[in-house]
Amino acid sequence: MSQLSSRVGELKSQGAADAARDPDSNVTSEDAEQTMIDETKKAGGAAFQFDPNASPEEKAAQARANLPPGFHHEKKATAVGIATDIDDGTPDQYDLPSPTKEGALAAPPPNADGTPAKANGHLPQDENAQWVERVGWAPRFGQGSITETEAGENLLDHQTFLEGKLDDKFFGDWYHNAGVIVFACLASWVVALLGGGLAWVFIVMAICGTYYRTSIRRVRRNFRDDVNREMAKARLETDTESLEWINSFLVKFWPIYAPVLCTTIINSVDQVLSTSTPAFLDSLRLKTFILGSKPPRLDYVKTYPKAEDDTVLMDWRFSFTPNDVMDLTARQLKNKITPKVALEIRIGKGVISKGLDVIVEDFAFSGLMRVKVKLQIPFPHIEKVEICFLGKPDIDYVCKPLGGDTLGFDINFIPGLETFITEQIHGNLQPIMYDPNVFPIEIAKMLAGNPVDQAIGVLAVTIHGAQGLKNPDKLSGTPDPYAVVSLNSRDPLGKTKIVKQNASPRWNDTIYVIITSYADALTLPVYDWNEYRKDKELGTATFALDQLERAPEHEDLQLEVMANGKARGIIQADVRFFPVLEGRKLEDGSMEAAPESNTGIARFTVEQAKELDGTKSLIGQLNPYGVLLLNGKEIHVTRKLKRTNNPIFDNGSKEFLVTDRKTARLGLVIKDDRGITADPILGTYQIKLDDMIQLMDKGQEWYNLAGAQTGRAQLTLQWKPVALKGAIGGSGGYITPIGVMRLHFQSARDLRNLETMGKSDPYVRVLLSGIEKGKTVTFQNNLNPDWDEVIYVPMHSSREKLTIEVMDQEKLGKDRSLGLIDVSAADYIYQADSGEYEVHDQKQQLSESLRMNGKGTPKGKLNFTVAFYPTLNVVDPEEEEAEKAAEEENATRTPQSGKIITNGQDPVTAANEKESSAGKIDTTLAKQLLQGEKEQGETLGQAKPLPKLRLTPEELVKYESGLVVFKLIAGNLAHSNVWVDVVMDDMAFPSFVSSKATSRQAHYGEIGDAFVRELDVSKITMRLNRKQDKKGDQESDDIIAKLQGYTLDTLQRCLYKPHELVLKGTDGNASKVTVSMKYLPVKMQLDPSESINNMGTLRVDVLDAADLPSADRNGYSDPFCKFQLNGKELYKTKVQKKTLHPSWNEFFECPVASRTAADFKVKVMDWDLGDKADYLGEAVINLELLDPFKPQEISLNLDGKSGVIRLKLLFKPDYVTRSRQGSSTFSGTFATPGKIVGAPVKGVGMVGGALGGGVVKGATFLRHGFKGKKEGRDVSNGFVEPPGDEPVSYNDSMGTPQRAGALVDGSPSLPQTPPHARSQSFGAASTTGPADGVPNKPEAGTAIFTILSANGFSPTAKVQVHVKQVSSKGAKDVHKTKPIKSPSGQVQWEQESFRVNCQADSQFQVQVKDHTMFGGDELGEAPFFIDDSSTGSEKAVKVGAGEVIIKTSFTSAETNSTKLSPRSGVRKSFLNRRDSSRGVMPS
């Protein structure tokens, strides 16, 4: 009948069409069209009517609207909208007891075998009884608890009692044959006895025959089954099974699936190739990927039935041989498609380019694969599948790199090349999936339904508003719009508020979504709210999430709202992605702990409750349900269960975003559903999230409920750290450290060489839970580097692990690993009984082998030491105020009603309030809850809290070393698209790099820290950069503005309070950044080698020598000096010809990274023309004996035949910043300082941008040798000096540089000349102590010279004195006297005075000449330093054979304008004990 009806419909449609074509008929084309549509719909077909003038998009939209539901089988998005702990300003909905962890029940002791016991509160016997009662047995592996004897039994051992007692020969006859005969005889006798006829005999015969036949058939069938089963089990252990059924299936399935598989591979590979194309190529593209028309084949499978009960073990023999045509039919041969892969390599650029095809075809693959299926009891009952190859698989292919299909040549024909390529393939696959290595497929994780388990991050969607929304119904008027957030237009994950009658609404709502894949699309449908009928959809805006892989933040998006192919307006939104932080995978396959973070995703679950107080019900049976709370606000309500006092909640979980883990509070309220009346509360509990994480680690999951006589609940918490960045993350993911780990990297030996030409360029980096926390400088072209550097890493828990990895730095591409070592923090972090962390300062020498990815053959050794120093427990005023406010609120709180009052409100406002307060529950039973507060607080023993240290700005100087914690709050910047970074002291990298400020008005909310070795001399610099400094060699052009000052003064000014700093740029524009700081002292004694007094700049004046040995035939030598530091030549003087008493009078300066480790030598050599220089002698110079800032003249005996050399040394402590070794560039105080420990936790990812891109944090340099010259840098623009009237102290003893003013607010002016400070004169020179804020910056002022007289020169000479000022550019004449000839040899001048603008430690040169018309002869020269006192004094300067009497004085530029007031500050330092003077912070 259905076929007949269909045929009738076709005839009607055909007739209507013919009638419409007939000119004599009155049937129009529209009538025929309508008839065809009606008949098609009657037949169940799809029929569409389109407007002929409609666009293709409109037609497509109409067709999609008429598709039946479920037509497209789309992948269901596993995202979920989440609540947050961000305070919305509303009061708590419930009056809960104060948060405490004292209500937690103790975890049960471990089992006898050492395995952890089940979580406390579990009743395994009761649960097992429930399983047995309902379904027969509880889920288990195998057949339950059986003995070894029972495990070895087979079916032949199962005998009845009779079978066991009778012999086999009696059993068969008696039981089956004789028994039936006896029954027949007896039955016949009874029938005859009762007078029965022949019919009864036939009935007995039929019964006996039927029984015999049935019994024999059953016995035979059972016997046959038993025999087959036992034989099959025996074959499983020795034989294999064919899989022709699955091969038959693949023959029909392969033509369907192969094109889809190939398309997926092409799309995935093309995306990877497009991002990794080398610069010299135009493009790389997978042009063709064909697997062929012949499917892979499974030859056989072998099963191992004696494997463990939770394991299924099989061996699969498979082959993929597309060119084997022996098993193909003639039809299959005709339609055969051969496999082929073509990679197009395009050379050139743009139009001028040529594509070359690399072809791989005729490939075949076969091998034996072991498949291991690991079972588990929870769903999906398969934990994972492990795959590996048993032996190397056979691989065959034809590769044509040139010539294409026509002229291509198979490179395997080249002798030796095929074997080499095959071995390379096996070498790469072996560590992945060749036995014993396995390739795991985590089935349980793939099929897990919980989005938190699979979460890759959190998406923050900020919907600002919309523009020009159009209602498709023209009669509907102005819409009342609201927007919904969803993925792939599926279930709504969140919605904005409703804006009444506005086509351009402003919502400014932020919705947070957990996402599990980049493959989904973010959809934002917009609806028109209606009070009485269903809301109408206005259109949908779409954003593809795969864009987040390239850029995690997209701001000011203008997303078009589309409906039926037409634009219906624009949505303005921001989309930001915050990735989940994960630990690194270890060698054994386990995952190390994720990095600690104060922000993340939490999943709070109430699993079940036990022994609820049934007295609150008249019948003793409750109808309980649970309410989950976050910071007092309801976030989830479970299902309401019926008539049970031991409820198990199947939907008791809720995910939410935590922006501040330290302050988040979790709560549980269990109620009894009463229907009409108010639901009474059965019990409550509240706990801090941080405390619950600690209890979960201890296995404590059960908690006693407060406000009830009996009852306990099982609560669990899952935590995933997320790198929130910006204003969302209240603390920016920062967790206060418990201490710092000091890693001293000394050297490495015999490292791997990954370079084809030259050697590796190694450096060491430190990773904390997979995130880079510090690194050393790079030694170029060196397999045995001597770093001798210290890195400080902040630690947050003894559970953390440090990974020390030696890397090879690459100019192009990613740096490569040379091997790594894992260091467990638990080996160094110990906690005393009082709860205080102990110092671990043994610094045991470690020499560990480096392994690739922690496994494999070791190559190279790293020598280092590890120490741990805890931080002091410091009071944080912000936390104190928050706790005090919470206590006051608890003391004065009143019950808050959760009822929604809408009387007198317009419907839109009521709808918004209903949405925001949906599910709120009345909380009128505050008294009952408060009564139970004491019960919740009953403890198992409360630990005494550790005493806290309260720091004031004046007490900071007492603690030399510690962590400076700074919070970047906001910025009013002169430029957009910039980063703010902070650099400390002598480091090579920033200690903290902010997120990129895309606008001039930036809101950061980010926290970082930096380790300070010596607080009283430490200096902090804040910079504004155009790009991030990842290699420590940032160009000065990238620094837009910076501000510099001393850490102590800055810390005193910003301690615990926001302060605005002004950064003045090179273009004159000022940027303002608001920061606040705090200080965490560290219990450590600074190693002397890390002190600033151990590093600095050494000035060497090479004066003269005497009594040198003769090296030439004429009885003289041609001496010159060579200076070496740590085996590397630093400086070579000029050659003095034919003398044994040379006078060089030269000087040089060099940076010294460590005085204690310096091997400083001077060698005196004899110069020979065309021959090697002869050795005259050498001497070792001990730099440890020098006092800072005090010139010292020394005479050293040479170790040759004879000779003494006279030097003048001046050591000025200074931070020495290093860059890559090879160029060995050193820079002084004003070079870019570097990175110290402790940037905040951010994405993996991240892991890169959040940590400033490969930073050296807290690294100091204890280097034994170097080579190079000092790199001059300009003084930091915007350096702020103390005001002129600020009291500044000075002291006669010289020492560590004194401190400048803090980073102060206001527009910084030009650098002022610092106040003058004096020290004692020393010898022929004097020095000045820096009373300004710049370490080692001498005072500027005016020197007054008066040339008085000269004597000891030839009476015939016309004596003229030249005074030259010596600088790095050479000596420049500043004055020359009148030439005077005196027969007595005594020359005197009158009014030979002059002034020179210079610095207090400037060097001059006094030269005496015999003046003539054409120049004159030089009589001698000598170095000279001015007197550092304002009164001046006369000095006799020995020049050649005579001497010159000179009087000098020095006046500071601000002596008259600066008032000096002493402020003493005593500081103990390395190599000397002295008083340091420092400027007072401006009031």
PDB file of C-alpha atoms in Angstrom, residues 678 896-902 913 917 920-924:
ATOM      1  CA  ALA A 678      10.298  25.724  55.392  1.00  0.00           C
ATOM      2  CA  GLN A 896      19.666  37.158  55.674  1.00  0.00           C
ATOM      3  CA  SER A 897      16.576  36.097  53.815  1.00  0.00           C
ATOM      4  CA  GLY A 898      16.915  34.475  50.484  1.00  0.00           C
ATOM      5  CA  LYS A 899      13.421  35.330  49.402  1.00  0.00           C
ATOM      6  CA  ILE A 900      12.933  37.342  46.250  1.00  0.00           C
ATOM      7  CA  ILE A 901      10.608  40.311  46.540  1.00  0.00           C
ATOM      8  CA  THR A 902       9.318  41.573  43.268  1.00  0.00           C
ATOM      9  CA  GLU A 913      16.872  39.542  40.150  1.00  0.00           C
ATOM     10  CA  SER A 917      19.140  34.758  42.929  1.00  0.00           C
ATOM     11  CA  LYS A 920      18.507  30.822  46.936  1.00  0.00           C
ATOM     12  CA  ILE A 921      17.145  29.240  50.073  1.00  0.00           C
ATOM     13  CA  ASP A 922      15.709  30.946  53.145  1.00  0.00           C
ATOM     14  CA  THR A 923      18.175  31.031  56.039  1.00  0.00           C
ATOM     15  CA  THR A 924      16.100  31.915  59.054  1.00  0.00           C
TER      16      THR A 924
END
